[in-house]
Tab-separated table of C-alpha atoms in Angstrom:
chain	number	residue	atom	x	y	z
A	24	MET	CA	-16.096	-2.214	-7.982
A	25	GLY	CA	-17.058	-0.685	-4.632
A	26	THR	CA	-17.760	2.867	-3.600
A	27	SER	CA	-16.881	5.286	-0.813
A	28	ILE	CA	-19.737	5.857	1.620
A	29	THR	CA	-20.524	7.751	4.799
A	30	PHE	CA	-22.379	5.989	7.611
A	31	LYS	CA	-23.437	6.873	11.150
A	32	ARG	CA	-21.718	5.753	14.322
A	33	PRO	CA	-23.899	4.945	17.358
A	34	ASP	CA	-22.913	8.337	18.848
A	35	GLY	CA	-24.352	10.096	15.773
A	36	LYS	CA	-21.014	11.133	14.272
A	37	ASP	CA	-20.243	10.395	10.617
A	38	ALA	CA	-17.670	7.796	9.587
A	39	ASN	CA	-16.382	6.956	6.133
A	40	GLY	CA	-15.638	3.650	4.498
A	41	TYR	CA	-15.435	1.573	1.339
A	42	LEU	CA	-18.474	-0.559	0.467
A	43	ALA	CA	-18.623	-3.403	-2.055
A	44	ASN	CA	-22.032	-5.007	-2.558
A	45	ALA	CA	-22.732	-8.597	-3.533
A	46	ALA	CA	-24.821	-9.258	-6.641
A	47	ARG	CA	-27.760	-10.572	-4.604
A	48	GLY	CA	-29.904	-8.125	-2.689
A	49	ASN	CA	-30.231	-9.956	0.622
A	50	ALA	CA	-26.552	-10.766	1.184
A	51	PRO	CA	-25.016	-11.144	4.638
A	52	GLY	CA	-22.455	-8.519	5.636
A	53	VAL	CA	-18.763	-8.542	6.510
A	54	VAL	CA	-16.979	-5.607	8.139
A	55	VAL	CA	-13.328	-5.593	7.000
A	56	ILE	CA	-10.678	-3.898	9.159
A	57	GLN	CA	-7.457	-2.476	7.767
A	58	GLU	CA	-3.835	-3.226	8.635
A	59	TRP	CA	-1.746	-0.529	10.317
A	60	TRP	CA	-1.229	1.137	6.912
A	61	GLY	CA	-4.791	2.467	6.741
A	62	LEU	CA	-7.643	1.900	4.274
A	63	CYS	CA	-5.404	1.186	1.290
A	64	ASP	CA	-6.251	-0.309	-2.109
A	65	GLN	CA	-5.369	-3.815	-0.926
A	66	ILE	CA	-8.096	-3.735	1.762
A	67	LYS	CA	-10.575	-2.313	-0.756
A	68	GLY	CA	-9.636	-5.204	-3.035
A	69	LEU	CA	-10.483	-7.678	-0.262
A	70	CYS	CA	-13.912	-6.027	0.055
A	71	ASP	CA	-14.377	-6.558	-3.686
A	72	ARG	CA	-13.428	-10.228	-3.264
A	73	PHE	CA	-15.921	-10.646	-0.437
A	74	ALA	CA	-18.609	-9.129	-2.677
A	75	VAL	CA	-17.799	-11.642	-5.437
A	76	ALA	CA	-18.017	-14.396	-2.763
A	77	GLY	CA	-21.559	-13.267	-1.901
A	78	PHE	CA	-21.169	-10.784	0.963
A	79	ASP	CA	-21.782	-7.056	1.299
A	80	ALA	CA	-18.387	-5.871	2.573
A	81	LEU	CA	-17.689	-2.558	4.298
A	82	ALA	CA	-14.222	-1.397	5.361
A	83	PRO	CA	-14.480	1.558	7.753
A	84	ASP	CA	-11.685	4.110	7.489
A	85	LEU	CA	-10.196	4.076	11.006
A	86	TYR	CA	-7.444	6.563	10.079
A	87	LYS	CA	-9.891	9.126	8.618
A	88	GLY	CA	-8.302	9.411	5.196
A	89	LYS	CA	-4.674	8.786	6.138
A	90	VAL	CA	-2.916	5.988	4.231
A	91	VAL	CA	0.699	5.167	5.085
A	92	PRO	CA	3.051	3.918	2.319
A	93	TYR	CA	4.255	0.348	2.841
A	94	HIS	CA	7.911	1.234	3.408
A	95	ASP	CA	7.185	3.640	6.282
A	96	THR	CA	6.761	1.371	9.303
A	97	ASP	CA	7.557	4.230	11.702
A	98	ALA	CA	4.601	6.260	10.405
A	99	ALA	CA	2.345	3.177	10.473
A	100	GLY	CA	3.323	2.483	14.080
A	101	LYS	CA	2.649	6.100	14.998
A	102	GLU	CA	-0.822	5.991	13.406
A	103	MET	CA	-1.681	2.678	15.072
A	104	ASN	CA	-0.464	3.807	18.491
A	105	SER	CA	-2.475	7.027	18.304
A	106	LEU	CA	-5.674	5.158	17.370
A	107	ASP	CA	-8.286	4.948	20.139
A	108	PHE	CA	-9.018	1.243	19.731
A	109	MET	CA	-12.080	1.302	21.994
A	110	ASP	CA	-13.676	4.250	20.183
A	111	ALA	CA	-12.768	2.750	16.795
A	112	THR	CA	-14.364	-0.588	17.723
A	113	THR	CA	-17.422	0.417	19.762
A	114	GLN	CA	-18.303	3.365	17.526
A	115	THR	CA	-16.857	3.174	13.990
A	116	VAL	CA	-16.778	-0.621	13.610
A	117	ARG	CA	-20.112	-1.002	15.358
A	118	GLY	CA	-21.604	1.683	13.099
A	119	ALA	CA	-20.389	-0.299	10.081
A	120	ALA	CA	-21.974	-3.484	11.486
A	121	GLN	CA	-25.243	-1.631	12.081
A	122	TYR	CA	-25.145	-0.286	8.523
A	123	LEU	CA	-24.772	-3.783	7.077
A	124	SER	CA	-27.400	-5.303	9.393
A	125	LYS	CA	-30.125	-2.736	8.677
A	126	ASN	CA	-32.099	-5.108	6.452
A	127	GLY	CA	-31.882	-7.904	8.993
A	128	ALA	CA	-28.709	-9.412	7.512
A	129	LYS	CA	-26.276	-11.305	9.703
A	130	VAL	CA	-22.892	-9.589	9.966
A	131	GLY	CA	-19.363	-10.886	10.494
A	132	LEU	CA	-16.142	-9.045	11.296
A	133	THR	CA	-12.660	-9.684	9.942
A	134	GLY	CA	-9.389	-7.808	10.104
A	135	PHE	CA	-5.682	-8.030	9.467
A	136	CYS	CA	-2.782	-7.116	11.791
A	137	LEU	CA	-4.218	-4.092	13.681
A	138	GLY	CA	-7.578	-5.234	12.288
A	139	GLY	CA	-7.133	-8.705	13.761
A	140	ALA	CA	-6.840	-7.158	17.208
A	141	VAL	CA	-9.905	-4.999	16.491
A	142	THR	CA	-11.802	-8.154	15.431
A	143	ILE	CA	-11.226	-9.755	18.845
A	144	ILE	CA	-12.255	-6.539	20.638
A	145	GLY	CA	-15.352	-6.432	18.409
A	146	ALA	CA	-16.143	-10.049	19.312
A	147	VAL	CA	-16.453	-8.825	22.902
A	148	LYS	CA	-17.912	-5.340	22.455
A	149	VAL	CA	-20.128	-5.264	19.311
A	150	PRO	CA	-23.504	-6.980	19.838
A	151	GLU	CA	-24.536	-6.887	16.148
A	152	LEU	CA	-21.937	-9.498	15.160
A	153	THR	CA	-22.568	-13.195	14.474
A	154	ALA	CA	-19.022	-14.444	13.713
A	155	GLY	CA	-15.445	-13.187	13.385
A	156	VAL	CA	-12.305	-14.114	11.439
A	157	VAL	CA	-8.982	-12.912	12.866
A	158	PHE	CA	-5.792	-12.500	10.829
A	159	TYR	CA	-2.506	-12.201	12.773
A	160	GLY	CA	-3.579	-9.753	15.454
A	161	ILE	CA	-4.341	-10.125	19.177
A	162	PRO	CA	-5.211	-7.216	21.493
A	163	PRO	CA	-3.841	-6.862	25.022
A	164	GLU	CA	-5.994	-8.782	27.485
A	165	GLN	CA	-7.143	-5.599	29.221
A	166	ALA	CA	-8.774	-4.574	25.914
A	167	ALA	CA	-10.647	-7.853	25.380
A	168	LYS	CA	-10.471	-11.006	27.453
A	169	PRO	CA	-10.918	-14.317	25.600
A	170	ALA	CA	-13.447	-15.308	28.296
A	171	ASP	CA	-15.670	-12.392	27.207
A	172	VAL	CA	-15.785	-13.308	23.487
A	173	LYS	CA	-19.451	-13.663	22.466
A	174	ILE	CA	-19.259	-15.098	18.924
A	175	PRO	CA	-17.553	-18.019	17.149
A	176	LEU	CA	-14.085	-17.076	15.932
A	177	GLN	CA	-11.789	-18.421	13.254
A	178	ALA	CA	-8.167	-17.273	13.447
A	179	HIS	CA	-5.176	-17.344	11.079
A	180	PHE	CA	-1.628	-16.839	12.351
A	181	ALA	CA	1.880	-16.950	10.892
A	182	ASN	CA	4.611	-19.067	12.470
A	183	LYS	CA	7.327	-16.573	11.453
A	184	ASP	CA	5.541	-13.588	13.011
A	185	ASP	CA	7.629	-11.423	15.329
A	186	TRP	CA	4.702	-9.132	16.253
A	187	CYS	CA	1.844	-11.561	16.853
A	188	THR	CA	4.266	-14.261	17.995
A	189	PRO	CA	3.572	-18.014	18.206
A	190	ALA	CA	3.848	-17.728	22.013
A	191	LEU	CA	1.174	-15.026	22.052
A	192	VAL	CA	-1.011	-17.182	19.795
A	193	ASP	CA	-0.561	-20.193	22.105
A	194	GLY	CA	-1.669	-18.097	25.073
A	195	PHE	CA	-4.728	-16.842	23.225
A	196	GLU	CA	-5.710	-20.344	22.110
A	197	LYS	CA	-5.273	-21.708	25.633
A	198	ALA	CA	-7.380	-18.907	27.161
A	199	MET	CA	-10.162	-19.385	24.592
A	200	LYS	CA	-10.235	-23.149	25.206
A	201	ALA	CA	-10.190	-22.699	28.977
A	202	ALA	CA	-13.207	-20.384	28.684
A	203	GLY	CA	-15.053	-22.913	26.472
A	204	LYS	CA	-15.205	-20.519	23.515
A	205	SER	CA	-15.717	-21.533	19.882
A	206	LEU	CA	-12.368	-21.148	18.085
A	207	GLU	CA	-11.000	-22.610	14.845
A	208	LEU	CA	-7.309	-21.749	14.791
A	209	PHE	CA	-4.921	-22.216	11.857
A	210	ARG	CA	-1.167	-21.683	11.730
A	211	TYR	CA	0.788	-21.133	8.504
A	212	ASP	CA	4.493	-21.451	7.863
A	213	ALA	CA	4.546	-17.878	6.628
A	214	GLU	CA	5.387	-14.297	7.585
A	215	HIS	CA	3.194	-11.696	9.278
A	216	ALA	CA	0.819	-10.116	6.703
A	217	PHE	CA	1.085	-13.100	4.339
A	218	VAL	CA	-2.352	-12.321	2.828
A	219	ASN	CA	-1.236	-8.920	1.489
A	220	GLU	CA	-0.438	-9.551	-2.176
A	221	GLN	CA	0.901	-5.995	-2.604
A	222	ARG	CA	3.819	-6.754	-0.269
A	223	GLN	CA	5.863	-9.323	-2.162
A	224	SER	CA	8.422	-9.628	0.637
A	225	VAL	CA	5.849	-11.286	2.934
A	226	HIS	CA	3.025	-12.468	0.653
A	227	ASP	CA	2.528	-16.238	0.557
A	228	ARG	CA	0.073	-17.080	-2.186
A	229	HIS	CA	-0.599	-20.650	-1.105
A	230	ALA	CA	-1.188	-19.724	2.548
A	231	ALA	CA	-3.265	-16.690	1.546
A	232	GLU	CA	-5.568	-18.696	-0.718
A	233	LEU	CA	-5.946	-21.466	1.865
A	234	ALA	CA	-6.846	-18.908	4.546
A	235	TRP	CA	-9.239	-17.075	2.196
A	236	GLY	CA	-11.111	-20.291	1.398
A	237	ARG	CA	-11.396	-21.163	5.082
A	238	ALA	CA	-12.579	-17.646	5.980
A	239	THR	CA	-15.287	-17.469	3.311
A	240	GLU	CA	-16.555	-20.966	4.171
A	241	PHE	CA	-16.682	-20.022	7.856
A	242	PHE	CA	-18.700	-16.896	7.082
A	243	LYS	CA	-21.056	-18.785	4.772
A	244	LYS	CA	-21.669	-21.318	7.553
A	245	HIS	CA	-22.390	-18.701	10.227
A	246	LEU	CA	-23.905	-15.827	8.233
A	247	GLY	CA	-25.842	-17.703	5.532
């Protein structure tokens, strides 16, 4: 449904991504950030779903063409740990937001796992954004403090998550509330990465559909 595109980062360098356009011409935009596997077909499929829901969706390729197979967690961890999160967010993700906002459209940011952490950093560092939806990812506080978040956030977390743990989620929620920030937070009795339908070992269809409905409604409310 979508297509591969090249867009400019604020520093003038080229970045690549997958773009799926809504049927209407003046649609709001959503930047979609990958899991630690890279820009795989599942993330492209989510862009297609966003397009059907009425948004222009662009997933920037943060790994520059590298996609890690699902069984290879060591390789995925290596790719994630070698990613410059600040450069990825303030340059590549911001470039994607600028691309989607060029006709005056409002733009949101969402991401999964690694992309959830990037979404929170973007909520602090990317001025073109109007709203964000976080899926099971939180960055270290030195990367983005909850007190510095500039947009309304919705967040989806899994109770059986050993990476983005319930304790970590509690701390994030508490810090956001203490700072008076706008946060809708949902917890699901599911595993980390429960939205990813290609990973049957963790996918939870009911939780995924519930979260998807909440996310699209949230974006419709904030982006138009």
